PDB file of C-alpha atoms and ligand atoms in Angstrom:
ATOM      1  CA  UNK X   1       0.000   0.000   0.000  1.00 41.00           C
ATOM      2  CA  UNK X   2       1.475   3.996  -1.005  1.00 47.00           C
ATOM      3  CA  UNK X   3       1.869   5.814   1.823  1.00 51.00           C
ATOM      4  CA  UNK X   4      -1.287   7.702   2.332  1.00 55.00           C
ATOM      5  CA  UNK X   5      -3.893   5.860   0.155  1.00 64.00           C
ATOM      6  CA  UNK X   6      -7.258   5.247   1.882  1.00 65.00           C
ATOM      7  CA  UNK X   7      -7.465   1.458   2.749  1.00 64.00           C
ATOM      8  CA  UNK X   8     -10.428  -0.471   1.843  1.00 68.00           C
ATOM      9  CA  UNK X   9     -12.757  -1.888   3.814  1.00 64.00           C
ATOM     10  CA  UNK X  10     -11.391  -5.365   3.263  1.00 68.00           C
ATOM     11  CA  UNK X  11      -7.939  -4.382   4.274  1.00 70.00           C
ATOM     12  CA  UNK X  12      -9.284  -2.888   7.220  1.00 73.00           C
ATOM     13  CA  UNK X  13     -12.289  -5.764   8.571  1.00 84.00           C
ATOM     14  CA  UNK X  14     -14.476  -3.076   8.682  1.00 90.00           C
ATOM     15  CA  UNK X  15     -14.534   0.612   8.454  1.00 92.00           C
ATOM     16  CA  UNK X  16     -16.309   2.247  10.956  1.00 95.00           C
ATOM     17  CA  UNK X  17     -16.556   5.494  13.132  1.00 96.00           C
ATOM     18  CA  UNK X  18     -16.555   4.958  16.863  1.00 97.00           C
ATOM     19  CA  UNK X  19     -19.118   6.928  18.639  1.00 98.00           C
ATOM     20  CA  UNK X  20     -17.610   7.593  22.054  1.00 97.00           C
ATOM     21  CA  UNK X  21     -19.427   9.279  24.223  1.00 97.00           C
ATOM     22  CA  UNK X  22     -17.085  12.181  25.593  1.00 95.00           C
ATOM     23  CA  UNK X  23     -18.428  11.287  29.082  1.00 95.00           C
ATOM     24  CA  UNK X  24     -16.346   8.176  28.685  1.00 96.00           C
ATOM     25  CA  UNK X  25     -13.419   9.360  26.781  1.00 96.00           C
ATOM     26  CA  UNK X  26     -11.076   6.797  25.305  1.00 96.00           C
ATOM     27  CA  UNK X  27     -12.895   3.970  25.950  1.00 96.00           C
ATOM     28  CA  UNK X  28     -14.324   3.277  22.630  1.00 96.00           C
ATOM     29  CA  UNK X  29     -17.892   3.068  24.052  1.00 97.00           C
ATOM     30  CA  UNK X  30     -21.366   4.991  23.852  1.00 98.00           C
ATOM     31  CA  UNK X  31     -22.435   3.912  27.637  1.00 98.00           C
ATOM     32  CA  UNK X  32     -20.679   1.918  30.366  1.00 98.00           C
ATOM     33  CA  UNK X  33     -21.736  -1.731  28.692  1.00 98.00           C
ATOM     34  CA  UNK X  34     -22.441  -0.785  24.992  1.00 98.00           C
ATOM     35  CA  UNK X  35     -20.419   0.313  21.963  1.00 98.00           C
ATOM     36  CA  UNK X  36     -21.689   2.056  18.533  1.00 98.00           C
ATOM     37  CA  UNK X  37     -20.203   3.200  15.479  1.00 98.00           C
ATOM     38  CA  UNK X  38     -21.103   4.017  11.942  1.00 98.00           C
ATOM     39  CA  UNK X  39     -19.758   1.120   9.329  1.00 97.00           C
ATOM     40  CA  UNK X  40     -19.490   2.594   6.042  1.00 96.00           C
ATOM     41  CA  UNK X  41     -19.402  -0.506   3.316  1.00 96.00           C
ATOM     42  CA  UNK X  42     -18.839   1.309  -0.260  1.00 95.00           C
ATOM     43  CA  UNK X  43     -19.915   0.078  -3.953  1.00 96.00           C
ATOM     44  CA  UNK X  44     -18.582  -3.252  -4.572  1.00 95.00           C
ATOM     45  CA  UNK X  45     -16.457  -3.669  -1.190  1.00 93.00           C
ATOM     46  CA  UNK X  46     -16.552  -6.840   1.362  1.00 94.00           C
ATOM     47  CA  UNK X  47     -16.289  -6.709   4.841  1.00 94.00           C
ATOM     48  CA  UNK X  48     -14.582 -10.140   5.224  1.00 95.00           C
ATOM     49  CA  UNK X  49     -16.042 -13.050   7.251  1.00 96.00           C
ATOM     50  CA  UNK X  50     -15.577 -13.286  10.760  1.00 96.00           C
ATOM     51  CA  UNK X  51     -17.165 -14.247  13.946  1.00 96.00           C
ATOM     52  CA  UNK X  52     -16.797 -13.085  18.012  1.00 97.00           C
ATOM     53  CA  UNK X  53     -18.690 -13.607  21.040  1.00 97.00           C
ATOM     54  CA  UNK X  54     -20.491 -10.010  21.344  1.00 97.00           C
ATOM     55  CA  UNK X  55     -23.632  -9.744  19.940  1.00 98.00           C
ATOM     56  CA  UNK X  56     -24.182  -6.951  17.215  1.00 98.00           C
ATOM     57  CA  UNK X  57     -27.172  -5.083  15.876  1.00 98.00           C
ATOM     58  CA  UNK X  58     -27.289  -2.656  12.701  1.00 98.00           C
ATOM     59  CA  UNK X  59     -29.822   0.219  12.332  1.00 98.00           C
ATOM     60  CA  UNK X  60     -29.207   0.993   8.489  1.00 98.00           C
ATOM     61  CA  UNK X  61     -28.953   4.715   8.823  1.00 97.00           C
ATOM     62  CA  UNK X  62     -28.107   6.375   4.408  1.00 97.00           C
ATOM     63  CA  UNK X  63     -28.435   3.779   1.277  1.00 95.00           C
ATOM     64  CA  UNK X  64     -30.134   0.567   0.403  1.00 95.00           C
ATOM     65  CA  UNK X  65     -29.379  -2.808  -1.241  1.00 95.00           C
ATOM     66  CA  UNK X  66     -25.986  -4.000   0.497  1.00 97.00           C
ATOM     67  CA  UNK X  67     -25.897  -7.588   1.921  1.00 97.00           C
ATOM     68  CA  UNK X  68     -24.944  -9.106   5.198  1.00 97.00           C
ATOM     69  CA  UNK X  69     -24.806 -12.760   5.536  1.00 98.00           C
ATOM     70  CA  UNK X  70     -25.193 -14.662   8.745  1.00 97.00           C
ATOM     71  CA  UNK X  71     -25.168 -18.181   9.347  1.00 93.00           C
ATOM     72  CA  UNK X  72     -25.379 -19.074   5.782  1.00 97.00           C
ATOM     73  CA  UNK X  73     -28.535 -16.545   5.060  1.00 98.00           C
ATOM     74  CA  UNK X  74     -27.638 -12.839   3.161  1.00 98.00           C
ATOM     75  CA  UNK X  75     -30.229 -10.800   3.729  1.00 97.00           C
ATOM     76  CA  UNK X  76     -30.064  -7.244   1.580  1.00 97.00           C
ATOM     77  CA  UNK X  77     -30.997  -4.016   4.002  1.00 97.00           C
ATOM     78  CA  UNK X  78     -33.008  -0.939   3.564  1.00 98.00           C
ATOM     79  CA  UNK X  79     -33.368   1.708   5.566  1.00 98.00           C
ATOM     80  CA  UNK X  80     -34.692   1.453   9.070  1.00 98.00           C
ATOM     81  CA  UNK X  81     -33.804  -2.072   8.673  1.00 98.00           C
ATOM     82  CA  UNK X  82     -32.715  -3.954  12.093  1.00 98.00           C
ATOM     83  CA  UNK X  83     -30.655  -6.549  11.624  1.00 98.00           C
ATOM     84  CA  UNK X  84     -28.950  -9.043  14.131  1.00 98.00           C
ATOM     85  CA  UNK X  85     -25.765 -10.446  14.033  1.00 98.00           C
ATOM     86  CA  UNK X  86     -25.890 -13.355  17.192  1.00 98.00           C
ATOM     87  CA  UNK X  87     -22.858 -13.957  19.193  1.00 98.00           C
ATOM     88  CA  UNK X  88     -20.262 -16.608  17.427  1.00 97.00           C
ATOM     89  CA  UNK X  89     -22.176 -16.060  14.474  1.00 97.00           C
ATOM     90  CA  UNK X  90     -20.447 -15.912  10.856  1.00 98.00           C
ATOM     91  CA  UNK X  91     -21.178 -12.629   9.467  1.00 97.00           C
ATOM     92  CA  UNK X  92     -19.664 -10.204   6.296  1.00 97.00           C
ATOM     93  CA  UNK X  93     -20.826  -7.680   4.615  1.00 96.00           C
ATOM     94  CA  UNK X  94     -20.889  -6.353   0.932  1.00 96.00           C
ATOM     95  CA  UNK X  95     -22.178  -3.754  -1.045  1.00 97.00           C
ATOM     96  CA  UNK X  96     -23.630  -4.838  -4.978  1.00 95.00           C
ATOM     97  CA  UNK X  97     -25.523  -1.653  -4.987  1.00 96.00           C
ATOM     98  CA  UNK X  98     -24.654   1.520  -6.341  1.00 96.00           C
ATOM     99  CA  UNK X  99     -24.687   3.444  -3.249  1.00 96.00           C
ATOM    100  CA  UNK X 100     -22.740   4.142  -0.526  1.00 97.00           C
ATOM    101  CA  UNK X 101     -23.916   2.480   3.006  1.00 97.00           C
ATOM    102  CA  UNK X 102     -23.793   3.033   6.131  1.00 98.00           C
ATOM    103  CA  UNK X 103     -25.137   1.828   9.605  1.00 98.00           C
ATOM    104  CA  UNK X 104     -24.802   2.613  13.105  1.00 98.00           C
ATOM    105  CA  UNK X 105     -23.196  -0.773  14.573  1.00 98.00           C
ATOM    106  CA  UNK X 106     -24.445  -1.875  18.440  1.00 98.00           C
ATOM    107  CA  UNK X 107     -22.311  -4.235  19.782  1.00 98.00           C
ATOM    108  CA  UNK X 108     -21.475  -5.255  23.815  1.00 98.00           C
ATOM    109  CA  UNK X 109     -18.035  -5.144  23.661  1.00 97.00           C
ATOM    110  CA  UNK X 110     -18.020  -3.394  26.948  1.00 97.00           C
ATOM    111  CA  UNK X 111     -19.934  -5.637  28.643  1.00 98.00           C
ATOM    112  CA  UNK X 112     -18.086  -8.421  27.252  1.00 97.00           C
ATOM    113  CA  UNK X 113     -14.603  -7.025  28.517  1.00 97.00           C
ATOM    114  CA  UNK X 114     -16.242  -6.815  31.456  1.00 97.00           C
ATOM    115  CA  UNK X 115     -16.935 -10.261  31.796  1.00 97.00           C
ATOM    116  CA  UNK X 116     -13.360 -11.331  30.290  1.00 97.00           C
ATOM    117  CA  UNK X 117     -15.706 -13.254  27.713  1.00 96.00           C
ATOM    118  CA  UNK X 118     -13.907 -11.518  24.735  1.00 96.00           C
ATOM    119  CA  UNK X 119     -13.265 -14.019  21.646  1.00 96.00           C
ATOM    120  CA  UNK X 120     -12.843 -13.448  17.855  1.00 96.00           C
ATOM    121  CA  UNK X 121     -11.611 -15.376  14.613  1.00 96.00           C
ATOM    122  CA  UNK X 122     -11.634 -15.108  11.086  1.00 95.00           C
ATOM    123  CA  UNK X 123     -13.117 -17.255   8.669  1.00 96.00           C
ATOM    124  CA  UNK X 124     -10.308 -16.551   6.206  1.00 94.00           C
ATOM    125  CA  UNK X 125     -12.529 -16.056   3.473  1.00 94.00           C
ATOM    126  CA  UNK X 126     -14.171 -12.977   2.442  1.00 94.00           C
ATOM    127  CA  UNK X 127     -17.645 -14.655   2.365  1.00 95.00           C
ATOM    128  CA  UNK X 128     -19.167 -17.292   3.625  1.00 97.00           C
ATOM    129  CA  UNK X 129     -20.898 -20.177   2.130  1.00 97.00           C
ATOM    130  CA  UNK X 130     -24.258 -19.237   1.740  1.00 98.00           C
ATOM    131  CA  UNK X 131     -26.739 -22.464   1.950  1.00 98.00           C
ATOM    132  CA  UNK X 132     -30.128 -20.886   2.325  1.00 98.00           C
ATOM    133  CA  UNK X 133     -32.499 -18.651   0.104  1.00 98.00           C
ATOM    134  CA  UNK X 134     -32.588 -14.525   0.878  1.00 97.00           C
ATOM    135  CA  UNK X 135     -35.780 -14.137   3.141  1.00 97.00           C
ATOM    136  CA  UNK X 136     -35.842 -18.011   4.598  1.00 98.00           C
ATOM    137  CA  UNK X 137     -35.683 -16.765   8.405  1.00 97.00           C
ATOM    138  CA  UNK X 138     -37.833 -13.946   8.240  1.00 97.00           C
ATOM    139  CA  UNK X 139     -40.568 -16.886   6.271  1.00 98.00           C
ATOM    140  CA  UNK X 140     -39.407 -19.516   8.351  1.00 97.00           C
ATOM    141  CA  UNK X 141     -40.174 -17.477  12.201  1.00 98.00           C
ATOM    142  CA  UNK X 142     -41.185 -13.860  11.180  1.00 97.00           C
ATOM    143  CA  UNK X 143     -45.000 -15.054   9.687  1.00 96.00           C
ATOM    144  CA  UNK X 144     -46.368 -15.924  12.974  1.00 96.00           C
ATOM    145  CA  UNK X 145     -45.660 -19.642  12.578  1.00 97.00           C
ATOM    146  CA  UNK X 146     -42.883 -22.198  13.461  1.00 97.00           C
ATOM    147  CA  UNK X 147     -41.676 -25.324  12.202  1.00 97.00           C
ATOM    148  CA  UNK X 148     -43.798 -27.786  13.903  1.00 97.00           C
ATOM    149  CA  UNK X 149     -40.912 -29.528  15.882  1.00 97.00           C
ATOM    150  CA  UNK X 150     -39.076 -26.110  16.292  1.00 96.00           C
ATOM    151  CA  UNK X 151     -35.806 -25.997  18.855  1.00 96.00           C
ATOM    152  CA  UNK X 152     -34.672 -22.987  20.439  1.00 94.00           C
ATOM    153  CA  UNK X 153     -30.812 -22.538  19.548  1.00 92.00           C
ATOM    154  CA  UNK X 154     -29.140 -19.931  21.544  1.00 94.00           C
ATOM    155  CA  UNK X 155     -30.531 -16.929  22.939  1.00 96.00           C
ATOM    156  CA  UNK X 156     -30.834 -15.086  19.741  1.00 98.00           C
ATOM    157  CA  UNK X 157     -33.908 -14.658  17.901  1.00 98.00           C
ATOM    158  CA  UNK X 158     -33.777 -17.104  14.519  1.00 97.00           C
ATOM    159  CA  UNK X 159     -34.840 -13.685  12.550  1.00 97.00           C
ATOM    160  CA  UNK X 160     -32.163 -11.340  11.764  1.00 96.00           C
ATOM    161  CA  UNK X 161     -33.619  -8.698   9.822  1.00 98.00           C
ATOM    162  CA  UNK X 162     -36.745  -7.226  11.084  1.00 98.00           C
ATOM    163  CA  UNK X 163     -37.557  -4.864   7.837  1.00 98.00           C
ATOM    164  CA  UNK X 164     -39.008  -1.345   8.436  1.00 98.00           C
ATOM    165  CA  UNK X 165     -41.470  -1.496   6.094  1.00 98.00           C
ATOM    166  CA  UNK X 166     -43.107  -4.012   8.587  1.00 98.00           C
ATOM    167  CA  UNK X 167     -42.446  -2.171  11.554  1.00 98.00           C
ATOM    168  CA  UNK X 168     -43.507   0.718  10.003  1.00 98.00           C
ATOM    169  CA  UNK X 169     -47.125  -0.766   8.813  1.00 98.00           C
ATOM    170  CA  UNK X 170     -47.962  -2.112  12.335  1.00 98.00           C
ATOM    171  CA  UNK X 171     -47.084   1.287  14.162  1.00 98.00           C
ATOM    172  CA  UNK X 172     -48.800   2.994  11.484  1.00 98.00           C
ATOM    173  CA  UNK X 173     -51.991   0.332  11.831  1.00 98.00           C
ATOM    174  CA  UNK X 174     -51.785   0.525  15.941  1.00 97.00           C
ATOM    175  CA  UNK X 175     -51.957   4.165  16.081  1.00 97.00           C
ATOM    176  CA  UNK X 176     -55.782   4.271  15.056  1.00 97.00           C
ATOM    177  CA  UNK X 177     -56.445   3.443  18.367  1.00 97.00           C
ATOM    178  CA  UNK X 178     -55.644   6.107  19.858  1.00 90.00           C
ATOM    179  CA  UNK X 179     -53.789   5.541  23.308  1.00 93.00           C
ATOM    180  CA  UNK X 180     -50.472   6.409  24.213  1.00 97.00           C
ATOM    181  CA  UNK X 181     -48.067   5.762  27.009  1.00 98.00           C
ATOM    182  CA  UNK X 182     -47.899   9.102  28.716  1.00 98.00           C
ATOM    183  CA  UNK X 183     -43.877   8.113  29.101  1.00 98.00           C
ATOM    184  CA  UNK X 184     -43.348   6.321  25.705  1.00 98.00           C
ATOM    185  CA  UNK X 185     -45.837   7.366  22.956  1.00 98.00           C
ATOM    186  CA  UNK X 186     -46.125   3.975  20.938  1.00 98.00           C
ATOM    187  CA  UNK X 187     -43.481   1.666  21.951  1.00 98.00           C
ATOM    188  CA  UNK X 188     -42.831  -1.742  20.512  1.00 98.00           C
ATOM    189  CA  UNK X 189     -39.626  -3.974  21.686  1.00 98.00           C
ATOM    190  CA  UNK X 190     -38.013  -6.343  18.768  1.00 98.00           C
ATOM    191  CA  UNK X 191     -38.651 -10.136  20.042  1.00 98.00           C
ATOM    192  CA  UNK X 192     -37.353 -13.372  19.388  1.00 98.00           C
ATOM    193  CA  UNK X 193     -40.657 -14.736  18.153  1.00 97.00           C
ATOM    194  CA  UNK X 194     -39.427 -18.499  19.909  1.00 96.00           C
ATOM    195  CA  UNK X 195     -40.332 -16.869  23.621  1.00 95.00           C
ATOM    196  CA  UNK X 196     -41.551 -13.597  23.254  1.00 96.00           C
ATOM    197  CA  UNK X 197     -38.545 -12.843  24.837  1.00 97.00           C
ATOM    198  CA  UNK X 198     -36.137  -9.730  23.856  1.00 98.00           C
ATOM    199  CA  UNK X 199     -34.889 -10.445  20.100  1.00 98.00           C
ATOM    200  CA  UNK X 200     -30.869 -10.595  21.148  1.00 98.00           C
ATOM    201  CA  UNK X 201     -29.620 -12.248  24.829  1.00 98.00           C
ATOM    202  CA  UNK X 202     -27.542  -8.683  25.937  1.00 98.00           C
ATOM    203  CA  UNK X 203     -29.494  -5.768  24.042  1.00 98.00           C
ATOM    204  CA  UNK X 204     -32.654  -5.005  24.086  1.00 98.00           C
ATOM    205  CA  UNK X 205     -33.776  -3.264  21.019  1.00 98.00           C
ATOM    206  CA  UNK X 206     -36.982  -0.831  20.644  1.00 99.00           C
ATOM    207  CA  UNK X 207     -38.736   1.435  18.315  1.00 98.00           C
ATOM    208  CA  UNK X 208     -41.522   3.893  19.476  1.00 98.00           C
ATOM    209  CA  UNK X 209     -43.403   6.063  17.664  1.00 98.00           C
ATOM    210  CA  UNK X 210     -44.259   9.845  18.984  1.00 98.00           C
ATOM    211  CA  UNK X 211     -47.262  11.871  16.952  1.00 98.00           C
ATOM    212  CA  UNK X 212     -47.185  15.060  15.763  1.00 98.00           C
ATOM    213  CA  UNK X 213     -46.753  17.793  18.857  1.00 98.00           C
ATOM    214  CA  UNK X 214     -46.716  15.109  21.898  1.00 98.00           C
ATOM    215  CA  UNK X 215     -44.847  15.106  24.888  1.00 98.00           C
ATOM    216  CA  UNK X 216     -43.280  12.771  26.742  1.00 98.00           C
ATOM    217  CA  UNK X 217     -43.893  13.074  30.697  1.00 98.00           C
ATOM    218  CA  UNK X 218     -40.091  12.244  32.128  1.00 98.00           C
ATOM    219  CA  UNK X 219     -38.922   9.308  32.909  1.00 98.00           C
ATOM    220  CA  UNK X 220     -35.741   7.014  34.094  1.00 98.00           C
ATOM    221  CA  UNK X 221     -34.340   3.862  33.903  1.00 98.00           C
ATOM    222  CA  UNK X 222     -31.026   2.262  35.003  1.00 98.00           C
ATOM    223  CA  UNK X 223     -30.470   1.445  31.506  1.00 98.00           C
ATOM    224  CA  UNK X 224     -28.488   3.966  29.332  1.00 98.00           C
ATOM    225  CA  UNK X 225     -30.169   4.018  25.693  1.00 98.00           C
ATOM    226  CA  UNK X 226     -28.974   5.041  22.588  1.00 99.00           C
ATOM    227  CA  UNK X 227     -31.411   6.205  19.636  1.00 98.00           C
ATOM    228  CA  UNK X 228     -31.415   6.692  16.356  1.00 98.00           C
ATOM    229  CA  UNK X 229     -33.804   9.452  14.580  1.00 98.00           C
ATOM    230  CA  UNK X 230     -35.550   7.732  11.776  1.00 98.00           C
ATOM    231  CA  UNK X 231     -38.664  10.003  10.892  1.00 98.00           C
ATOM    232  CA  UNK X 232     -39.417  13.485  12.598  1.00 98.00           C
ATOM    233  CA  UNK X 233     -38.233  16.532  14.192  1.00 98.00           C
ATOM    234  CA  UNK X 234     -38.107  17.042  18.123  1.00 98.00           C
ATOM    235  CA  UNK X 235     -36.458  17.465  20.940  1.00 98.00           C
ATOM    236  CA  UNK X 236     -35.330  15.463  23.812  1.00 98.00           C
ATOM    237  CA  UNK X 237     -34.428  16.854  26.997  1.00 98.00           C
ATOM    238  CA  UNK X 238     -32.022  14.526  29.302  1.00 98.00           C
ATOM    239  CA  UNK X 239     -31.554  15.593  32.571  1.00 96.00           C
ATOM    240  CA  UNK X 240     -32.544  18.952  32.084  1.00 96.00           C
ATOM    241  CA  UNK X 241     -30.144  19.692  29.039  1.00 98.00           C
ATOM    242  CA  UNK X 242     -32.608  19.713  25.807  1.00 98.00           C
ATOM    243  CA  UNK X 243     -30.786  18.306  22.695  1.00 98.00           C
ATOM    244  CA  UNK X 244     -32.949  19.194  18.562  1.00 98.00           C
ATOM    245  CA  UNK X 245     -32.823  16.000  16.853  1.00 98.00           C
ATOM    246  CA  UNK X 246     -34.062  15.308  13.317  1.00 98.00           C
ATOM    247  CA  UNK X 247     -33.481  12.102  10.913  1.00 98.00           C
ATOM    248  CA  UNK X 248     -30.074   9.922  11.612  1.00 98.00           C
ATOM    249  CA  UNK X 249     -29.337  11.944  14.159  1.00 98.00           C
ATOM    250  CA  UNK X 250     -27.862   9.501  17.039  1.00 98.00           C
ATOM    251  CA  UNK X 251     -28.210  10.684  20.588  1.00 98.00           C
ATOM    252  CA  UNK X 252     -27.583   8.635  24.073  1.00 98.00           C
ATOM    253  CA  UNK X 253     -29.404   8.959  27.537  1.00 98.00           C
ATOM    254  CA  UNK X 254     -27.197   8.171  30.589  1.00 98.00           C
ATOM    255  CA  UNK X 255     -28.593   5.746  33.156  1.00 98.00           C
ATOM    256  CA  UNK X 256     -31.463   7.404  35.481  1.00 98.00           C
ATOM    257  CA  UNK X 257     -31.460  10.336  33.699  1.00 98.00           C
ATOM    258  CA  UNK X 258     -34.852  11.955  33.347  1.00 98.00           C
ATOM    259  CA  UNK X 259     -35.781  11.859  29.594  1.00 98.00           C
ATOM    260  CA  UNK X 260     -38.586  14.155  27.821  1.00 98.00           C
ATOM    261  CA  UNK X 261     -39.568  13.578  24.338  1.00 98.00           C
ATOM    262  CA  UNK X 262     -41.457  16.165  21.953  1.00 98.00           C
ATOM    263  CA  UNK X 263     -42.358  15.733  18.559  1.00 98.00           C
ATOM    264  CA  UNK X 264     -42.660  18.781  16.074  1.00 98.00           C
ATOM    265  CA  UNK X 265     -43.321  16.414  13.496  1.00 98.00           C
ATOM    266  CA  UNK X 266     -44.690  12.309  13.605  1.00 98.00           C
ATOM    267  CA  UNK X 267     -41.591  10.896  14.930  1.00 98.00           C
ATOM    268  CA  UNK X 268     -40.088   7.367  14.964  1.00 98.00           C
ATOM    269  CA  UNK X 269     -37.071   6.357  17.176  1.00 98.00           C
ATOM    270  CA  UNK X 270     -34.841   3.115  17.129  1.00 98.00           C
ATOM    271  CA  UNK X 271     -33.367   2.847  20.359  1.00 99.00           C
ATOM    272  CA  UNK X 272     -31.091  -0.189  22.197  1.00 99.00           C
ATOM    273  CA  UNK X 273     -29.864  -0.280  25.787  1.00 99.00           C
ATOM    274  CA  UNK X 274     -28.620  -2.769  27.728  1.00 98.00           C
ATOM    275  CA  UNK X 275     -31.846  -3.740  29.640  1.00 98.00           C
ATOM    276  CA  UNK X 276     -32.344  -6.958  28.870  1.00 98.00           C
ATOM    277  CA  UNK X 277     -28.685  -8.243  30.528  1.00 98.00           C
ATOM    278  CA  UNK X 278     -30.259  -6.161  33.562  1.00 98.00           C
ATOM    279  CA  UNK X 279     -33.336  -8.041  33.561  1.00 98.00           C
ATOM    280  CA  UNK X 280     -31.668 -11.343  33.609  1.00 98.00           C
ATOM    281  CA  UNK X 281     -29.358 -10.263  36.809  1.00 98.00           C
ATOM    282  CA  UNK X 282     -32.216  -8.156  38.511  1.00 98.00           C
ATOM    283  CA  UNK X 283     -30.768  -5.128  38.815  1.00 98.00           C
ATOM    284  CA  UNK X 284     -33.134  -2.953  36.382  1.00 98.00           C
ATOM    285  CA  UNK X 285     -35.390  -0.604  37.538  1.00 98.00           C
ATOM    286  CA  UNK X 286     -37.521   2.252  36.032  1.00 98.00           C
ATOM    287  CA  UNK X 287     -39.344   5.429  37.271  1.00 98.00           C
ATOM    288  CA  UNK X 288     -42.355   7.320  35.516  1.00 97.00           C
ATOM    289  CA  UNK X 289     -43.913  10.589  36.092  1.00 93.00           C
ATOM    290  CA  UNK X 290     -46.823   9.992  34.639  1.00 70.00           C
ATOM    291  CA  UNK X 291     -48.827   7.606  36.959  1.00 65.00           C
TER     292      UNK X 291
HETATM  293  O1  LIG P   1     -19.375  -5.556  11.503  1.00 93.87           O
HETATM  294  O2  LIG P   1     -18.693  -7.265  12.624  1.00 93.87           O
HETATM  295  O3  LIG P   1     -18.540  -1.713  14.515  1.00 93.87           O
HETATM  296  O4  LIG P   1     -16.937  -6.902  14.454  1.00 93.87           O
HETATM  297  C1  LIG P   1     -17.225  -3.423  15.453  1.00 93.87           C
HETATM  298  C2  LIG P   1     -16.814  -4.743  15.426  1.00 93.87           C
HETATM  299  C3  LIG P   1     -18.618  -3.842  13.551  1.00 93.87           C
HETATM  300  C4  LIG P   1     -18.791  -6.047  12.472  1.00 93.87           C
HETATM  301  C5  LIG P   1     -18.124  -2.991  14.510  1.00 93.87           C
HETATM  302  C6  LIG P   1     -17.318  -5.611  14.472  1.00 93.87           C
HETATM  303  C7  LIG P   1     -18.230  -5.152  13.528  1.00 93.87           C
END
């Protein structure tokens, strides 16, 4: 390589911008157990094969029509997209569209090191085999049915892309009736559809939707949450600070900080926290205004 020539994407595993939260400076993280970062995959590249022990999520943020392939499945993503990558899972990426893409990665690393439960290889292929048709999982467990003799593997939900499209038809469908959580507008969590249970074993992932000139009454929680703007202008106000948000803009609540949503505009956030590892050890709790 010349000195000073960009390095692809292959050369480097991935390509990604670390959000760090400048509370938490140098620690490659966006809150005390989770990590997030923008991967940028361009025309034509590969993100080669590989597999580790954190769990990761991708909220496709700007473009459409790249690939990622996990355990022998590519699905292609659009926008809004949520896609799961489980932990030890094979997974690269690739771009055959014509556009540049990019996602906001959330991974556990941090909880991970915590645990000194850290482990990684490579495949040492670019790609992986790929041994099933595009769509099987989301057929196979996403249409409200099972395989009759159906085993849970893993904690992970069997689905790995839950499309917006969907998500955005049911909010849109739900929201006739009227009622909304004084704290949370319309909120829906992603779920492995095997249990019921959250859709990844360390982070929980949600999307809520906020209508046109509500307000949130405050709220806390002893998980830290990260979210991603996908429709809609607002504000939040965390702690007392008020931060203007409008689409992919990525902002991050600290734990038990009060939190205030308004919506200038019909909103719709992606968010992910940690809760669900909190659950599982009994440690999470929550506070609302509103009651
Ligand atoms: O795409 O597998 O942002 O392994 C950090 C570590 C993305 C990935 C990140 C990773 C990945």
């Amino acid at each position: 390589m010349e000195a000073g020539e960009l390095i692809t994407a292959k050369e480097a595993e991935r390509r990604v911008l670390i959000l760090e939260n400048p509370g938490l400076r140098g620690q490659s993280r966006i809150t005390t157990s989770l990590y997030a970062g923008l991967q940028l995959v361009l025309p034509g590249e590969v993100a080669p094969a590989h597999r580790h022990s954190q769990s990761a999520l991708r909220f496709v943020m700007d473009g459409g029509g790249a690939c990622t392939a996990v355990n022998g499945e590519r699905t292609i993503m659009q926008e809004g997209d949520f896609v799961i990558t489980p932990p030890w899972a094979w997974h690269d990426h690739g771009n055959e569209s014509d556009r540049p893409m990019i996602w906001m990665d959330g991974l556990d690393i941090p909880m991970l090191s915590f645990f000194d439960a850290s482990f990684a290889e490579g495949l040492g292929e670019d790609m992986q085999e790929i041994t099933k048709p595009t769509g099987d999982s989301l057929a196979r467990y996403g249409a409200n049915m099972l395989p009759v003799d159906f085993e849970k593997q893993g904690l992970a939900s069997p689905i790995f892309n839950y499309p917006y499209a969907r998500t955005r038809e049911a909010l849109e469908t739900m929201r006739q009736r009227d009622e909304w959580d004084p704290c949370h507008g319309l909120k829906m969590r992603y779920v492995n559809p095997a249990d019921g249970g959250w859709a990844m074993p360390t982070i929980a992932p949600f999307v809520q939707l906020l209508p046109k000139g509500f307000k949130t009454a405050g709220y806390r929680s002893t998980d830290a949450t990260v979210f991603s703007v996908i429709e809609g202008t607002g504000r939040t106000t965390i702690g007392g600070k008020t931060f203007e948000w409008k689409p992919k803009d990525i902002f991050v609540v600290p734990s038990w900080h009060e939190v205030v949503h308004e919506a200038d505009e019909d909103a719709v956030l992606f968010s992910y926290s940690d809760r669900v590892a909190q659950q599982k050890l009994g440690i999470w709790r929550e506070q609302r205004d509103a009651d």
